[in-house]
Amino acid sequence: ALTGTMAKISFSENDWKKSIVYYADLLDLYIKGGKINEIVYITEILSNICIELGNFKEAEYYLSNAIEKAFPNYGPLTGPNAVTFCANIDPAFLKLQMSRALVLSKSFWFEKGLELLQALEKYKDKLSDVDSTTLLETLAV
């Protein structure tokens, strides 16, 4: 609870470096506890802070790390070992993948981001309305 409070305080005071440290610690606790909703929430905060600071590589790291540790039974959506389709895929997994795709597409890894967005297209009915709309708009551009 103290780590969460410190993360919120440092964030509200615009102390981004400390905020990242506290949120990263909090993320590790949630990953160890298997708290999926909290993992998604904290990872989104962390990646958004990193994006605001212009550190896309760090944002992508937090997203990839959370995906890998929170969803060890899912394979990658792109590449040679890509999962072709999973009907019972966790929407939280898709949420993090969508965020990762957007970070990649806004950075130096545009092709990787586009490839991931195209892979996510087959799951658009399992994405939130906002993410589904963002996916379709991004692919249309």
PDB file of C-alpha atoms in Angstrom:
ATOM      1  CA  ALA A   1       0.000   0.000   0.000  1.00  0.00           C
ATOM      2  CA  LEU A   2       2.874   2.361   0.772  1.00  0.00           C
ATOM      3  CA  THR A   3       4.447   1.801  -2.642  1.00  0.00           C
ATOM      4  CA  GLY A   4       1.150   2.644  -4.349  1.00  0.00           C
ATOM      5  CA  THR A   5       0.804   5.800  -2.288  1.00  0.00           C
ATOM      6  CA  MET A   6       4.360   6.867  -3.068  1.00  0.00           C
ATOM      7  CA  ALA A   7       3.773   6.188  -6.780  1.00  0.00           C
ATOM      8  CA  LYS A   8       0.638   8.348  -6.784  1.00  0.00           C
ATOM      9  CA  ILE A   9       2.319  11.167  -4.850  1.00  0.00           C
ATOM     10  CA  SER A  10       5.407  11.244  -7.047  1.00  0.00           C
ATOM     11  CA  PHE A  11       3.175  11.140 -10.141  1.00  0.00           C
ATOM     12  CA  SER A  12       0.998  14.003  -8.894  1.00  0.00           C
ATOM     13  CA  GLU A  13       4.159  16.012  -8.132  1.00  0.00           C
ATOM     14  CA  ASN A  14       5.472  15.358 -11.666  1.00  0.00           C
ATOM     15  CA  ASP A  15       8.496  13.486 -10.313  1.00  0.00           C
ATOM     16  CA  TRP A  16       8.508  11.080 -13.237  1.00  0.00           C
ATOM     17  CA  LYS A  17      11.715   9.215 -12.386  1.00  0.00           C
ATOM     18  CA  LYS A  18      10.563   8.318  -8.878  1.00  0.00           C
ATOM     19  CA  SER A  19       7.088   7.610 -10.175  1.00  0.00           C
ATOM     20  CA  ILE A  20       8.493   5.070 -12.637  1.00  0.00           C
ATOM     21  CA  VAL A  21      10.502   3.379  -9.879  1.00  0.00           C
ATOM     22  CA  TYR A  22       7.491   3.091  -7.570  1.00  0.00           C
ATOM     23  CA  TYR A  23       5.102   1.954 -10.300  1.00  0.00           C
ATOM     24  CA  ALA A  24       7.666  -0.617 -11.497  1.00  0.00           C
ATOM     25  CA  ASP A  25       7.929  -1.963  -7.934  1.00  0.00           C
ATOM     26  CA  LEU A  26       4.152  -2.073  -7.709  1.00  0.00           C
ATOM     27  CA  LEU A  27       3.980  -3.893 -11.048  1.00  0.00           C
ATOM     28  CA  ASP A  28       6.413  -6.535  -9.781  1.00  0.00           C
ATOM     29  CA  LEU A  29       4.212  -7.091  -6.715  1.00  0.00           C
ATOM     30  CA  TYR A  30       1.098  -7.494  -8.855  1.00  0.00           C
ATOM     31  CA  ILE A  31       2.875  -9.861 -11.248  1.00  0.00           C
ATOM     32  CA  LYS A  32       4.004 -12.022  -8.318  1.00  0.00           C
ATOM     33  CA  GLY A  33       0.443 -11.981  -6.977  1.00  0.00           C
ATOM     34  CA  GLY A  34      -1.095 -12.758 -10.363  1.00  0.00           C
ATOM     35  CA  LYS A  35      -3.408  -9.733 -10.221  1.00  0.00           C
ATOM     36  CA  ILE A  36      -4.183  -9.346 -13.926  1.00  0.00           C
ATOM     37  CA  ASN A  37      -6.389  -6.236 -13.822  1.00  0.00           C
ATOM     38  CA  GLU A  38      -3.850  -4.412 -11.659  1.00  0.00           C
ATOM     39  CA  ILE A  39      -1.012  -5.519 -13.950  1.00  0.00           C
ATOM     40  CA  VAL A  40      -2.809  -4.028 -16.957  1.00  0.00           C
ATOM     41  CA  TYR A  41      -3.632  -0.802 -15.100  1.00  0.00           C
ATOM     42  CA  ILE A  42      -0.115  -0.210 -13.734  1.00  0.00           C
ATOM     43  CA  THR A  43       1.557  -1.219 -17.001  1.00  0.00           C
ATOM     44  CA  GLU A  44      -0.589   1.302 -18.875  1.00  0.00           C
ATOM     45  CA  ILE A  45       0.431   4.032 -16.411  1.00  0.00           C
ATOM     46  CA  LEU A  46       4.119   3.098 -16.676  1.00  0.00           C
ATOM     47  CA  SER A  47       4.137   2.978 -20.446  1.00  0.00           C
ATOM     48  CA  ASN A  48       2.273   6.299 -20.704  1.00  0.00           C
ATOM     49  CA  ILE A  49       4.813   7.991 -18.424  1.00  0.00           C
ATOM     50  CA  CYS A  50       7.642   6.601 -20.547  1.00  0.00           C
ATOM     51  CA  ILE A  51       5.950   7.776 -23.744  1.00  0.00           C
ATOM     52  CA  GLU A  52       5.499  11.270 -22.281  1.00  0.00           C
ATOM     53  CA  LEU A  53       9.224  11.299 -21.549  1.00  0.00           C
ATOM     54  CA  GLY A  54       9.946  10.152 -25.110  1.00  0.00           C
ATOM     55  CA  ASN A  55      11.318   6.799 -23.982  1.00  0.00           C
ATOM     56  CA  PHE A  56       9.467   4.404 -26.282  1.00  0.00           C
ATOM     57  CA  LYS A  57      11.975   1.610 -25.726  1.00  0.00           C
ATOM     58  CA  GLU A  58      11.289   1.620 -21.980  1.00  0.00           C
ATOM     59  CA  ALA A  59       7.521   1.797 -22.578  1.00  0.00           C
ATOM     60  CA  GLU A  60       7.753  -1.222 -24.877  1.00  0.00           C
ATOM     61  CA  TYR A  61       9.886  -3.035 -22.290  1.00  0.00           C
ATOM     62  CA  TYR A  62       7.259  -2.649 -19.555  1.00  0.00           C
ATOM     63  CA  LEU A  63       4.492  -3.800 -21.894  1.00  0.00           C
ATOM     64  CA  SER A  64       6.452  -6.806 -23.199  1.00  0.00           C
ATOM     65  CA  ASN A  65       7.574  -7.783 -19.724  1.00  0.00           C
ATOM     66  CA  ALA A  66       4.025  -7.627 -18.341  1.00  0.00           C
ATOM     67  CA  ILE A  67       2.686  -9.667 -21.264  1.00  0.00           C
ATOM     68  CA  GLU A  68       5.363 -12.313 -20.871  1.00  0.00           C
ATOM     69  CA  LYS A  69       5.056 -12.646 -17.094  1.00  0.00           C
ATOM     70  CA  ALA A  70       1.290 -12.260 -16.690  1.00  0.00           C
ATOM     71  CA  PHE A  71       0.403 -14.509 -19.635  1.00  0.00           C
ATOM     72  CA  PRO A  72       3.109 -17.195 -19.838  1.00  0.00           C
ATOM     73  CA  ASN A  73       0.755 -19.675 -21.538  1.00  0.00           C
ATOM     74  CA  TYR A  74       0.123 -17.433 -24.553  1.00  0.00           C
ATOM     75  CA  GLY A  75       2.531 -17.386 -27.430  1.00  0.00           C
ATOM     76  CA  PRO A  76       3.448 -14.391 -29.550  1.00  0.00           C
ATOM     77  CA  LEU A  77       0.918 -12.969 -32.009  1.00  0.00           C
ATOM     78  CA  THR A  78       3.596 -12.316 -34.646  1.00  0.00           C
ATOM     79  CA  GLY A  79       6.743 -13.990 -35.897  1.00  0.00           C
ATOM     80  CA  PRO A  80       7.616 -17.605 -36.763  1.00  0.00           C
ATOM     81  CA  ASN A  81       6.075 -19.033 -33.557  1.00  0.00           C
ATOM     82  CA  ALA A  82       2.914 -16.938 -33.747  1.00  0.00           C
ATOM     83  CA  VAL A  83      -0.344 -18.293 -32.424  1.00  0.00           C
ATOM     84  CA  THR A  84      -2.736 -18.607 -35.362  1.00  0.00           C
ATOM     85  CA  PHE A  85      -5.934 -17.978 -33.403  1.00  0.00           C
ATOM     86  CA  CYS A  86      -7.154 -18.566 -29.855  1.00  0.00           C
ATOM     87  CA  ALA A  87     -10.917 -18.368 -29.320  1.00  0.00           C
ATOM     88  CA  ASN A  88     -10.657 -18.042 -25.534  1.00  0.00           C
ATOM     89  CA  ILE A  89      -7.969 -15.386 -25.442  1.00  0.00           C
ATOM     90  CA  ASP A  90      -7.902 -13.127 -22.383  1.00  0.00           C
ATOM     91  CA  PRO A  91      -9.044  -9.549 -23.168  1.00  0.00           C
ATOM     92  CA  ALA A  92      -6.397  -8.236 -20.748  1.00  0.00           C
ATOM     93  CA  PHE A  93      -3.719  -9.916 -22.875  1.00  0.00           C
ATOM     94  CA  LEU A  94      -5.170  -8.235 -25.960  1.00  0.00           C
ATOM     95  CA  LYS A  95      -5.298  -4.856 -24.177  1.00  0.00           C
ATOM     96  CA  LEU A  96      -1.580  -5.021 -23.392  1.00  0.00           C
ATOM     97  CA  GLN A  97      -0.788  -6.236 -26.911  1.00  0.00           C
ATOM     98  CA  MET A  98      -2.796  -3.350 -28.363  1.00  0.00           C
ATOM     99  CA  SER A  99      -0.894  -0.856 -26.208  1.00  0.00           C
ATOM    100  CA  ARG A 100       2.398  -2.461 -27.246  1.00  0.00           C
ATOM    101  CA  ALA A 101       1.429  -2.280 -30.928  1.00  0.00           C
ATOM    102  CA  LEU A 102       0.648   1.426 -30.610  1.00  0.00           C
ATOM    103  CA  VAL A 103       3.954   2.118 -28.839  1.00  0.00           C
ATOM    104  CA  LEU A 104       5.838   0.206 -31.535  1.00  0.00           C
ATOM    105  CA  SER A 105       3.992   1.995 -34.336  1.00  0.00           C
ATOM    106  CA  LYS A 106       4.777   5.414 -32.833  1.00  0.00           C
ATOM    107  CA  SER A 107       8.461   4.642 -32.485  1.00  0.00           C
ATOM    108  CA  PHE A 108      11.368   3.352 -34.527  1.00  0.00           C
ATOM    109  CA  TRP A 109       9.710  -0.076 -34.805  1.00  0.00           C
ATOM    110  CA  PHE A 110       6.852   0.996 -37.048  1.00  0.00           C
ATOM    111  CA  GLU A 111       6.907  -2.260 -39.056  1.00  0.00           C
ATOM    112  CA  LYS A 112       6.722  -4.391 -35.903  1.00  0.00           C
ATOM    113  CA  GLY A 113       3.841  -2.266 -34.658  1.00  0.00           C
ATOM    114  CA  LEU A 114       1.974  -2.598 -37.931  1.00  0.00           C
ATOM    115  CA  GLU A 115       2.538  -6.358 -37.969  1.00  0.00           C
ATOM    116  CA  LEU A 116       1.148  -6.649 -34.439  1.00  0.00           C
ATOM    117  CA  LEU A 117      -1.844  -4.437 -35.291  1.00  0.00           C
ATOM    118  CA  GLN A 118      -2.585  -6.683 -38.265  1.00  0.00           C
ATOM    119  CA  ALA A 119      -2.380  -9.755 -36.017  1.00  0.00           C
ATOM    120  CA  LEU A 120      -4.752  -8.103 -33.534  1.00  0.00           C
ATOM    121  CA  GLU A 121      -7.284  -7.436 -36.278  1.00  0.00           C
ATOM    122  CA  LYS A 122      -8.544 -11.036 -36.052  1.00  0.00           C
ATOM    123  CA  TYR A 123      -9.391 -10.373 -32.384  1.00  0.00           C
ATOM    124  CA  LYS A 124     -11.145  -7.022 -32.911  1.00  0.00           C
ATOM    125  CA  ASP A 125     -14.445  -8.436 -31.591  1.00  0.00           C
ATOM    126  CA  LYS A 126     -12.693  -9.277 -28.305  1.00  0.00           C
ATOM    127  CA  LEU A 127     -11.149  -5.817 -27.890  1.00  0.00           C
ATOM    128  CA  SER A 128     -12.900  -3.001 -26.064  1.00  0.00           C
ATOM    129  CA  ASP A 129     -14.895  -0.644 -28.289  1.00  0.00           C
ATOM    130  CA  VAL A 130     -12.211   2.020 -27.900  1.00  0.00           C
ATOM    131  CA  ASP A 131      -9.347  -0.353 -28.747  1.00  0.00           C
ATOM    132  CA  SER A 132     -11.274  -1.861 -31.655  1.00  0.00           C
ATOM    133  CA  THR A 133     -11.946   1.590 -33.106  1.00  0.00           C
ATOM    134  CA  THR A 134      -8.317   2.635 -32.567  1.00  0.00           C
ATOM    135  CA  LEU A 135      -7.146  -0.562 -34.259  1.00  0.00           C
ATOM    136  CA  LEU A 136      -9.311   0.000 -37.319  1.00  0.00           C
ATOM    137  CA  GLU A 137      -8.417   3.703 -37.547  1.00  0.00           C
ATOM    138  CA  THR A 138      -4.692   3.007 -37.222  1.00  0.00           C
ATOM    139  CA  LEU A 139      -4.759   0.287 -39.870  1.00  0.00           C
ATOM    140  CA  ALA A 140      -6.733   2.545 -42.219  1.00  0.00           C
ATOM    141  CA  VAL A 141      -4.012   5.213 -42.163  1.00  0.00           C
TER     142      VAL A 141
END
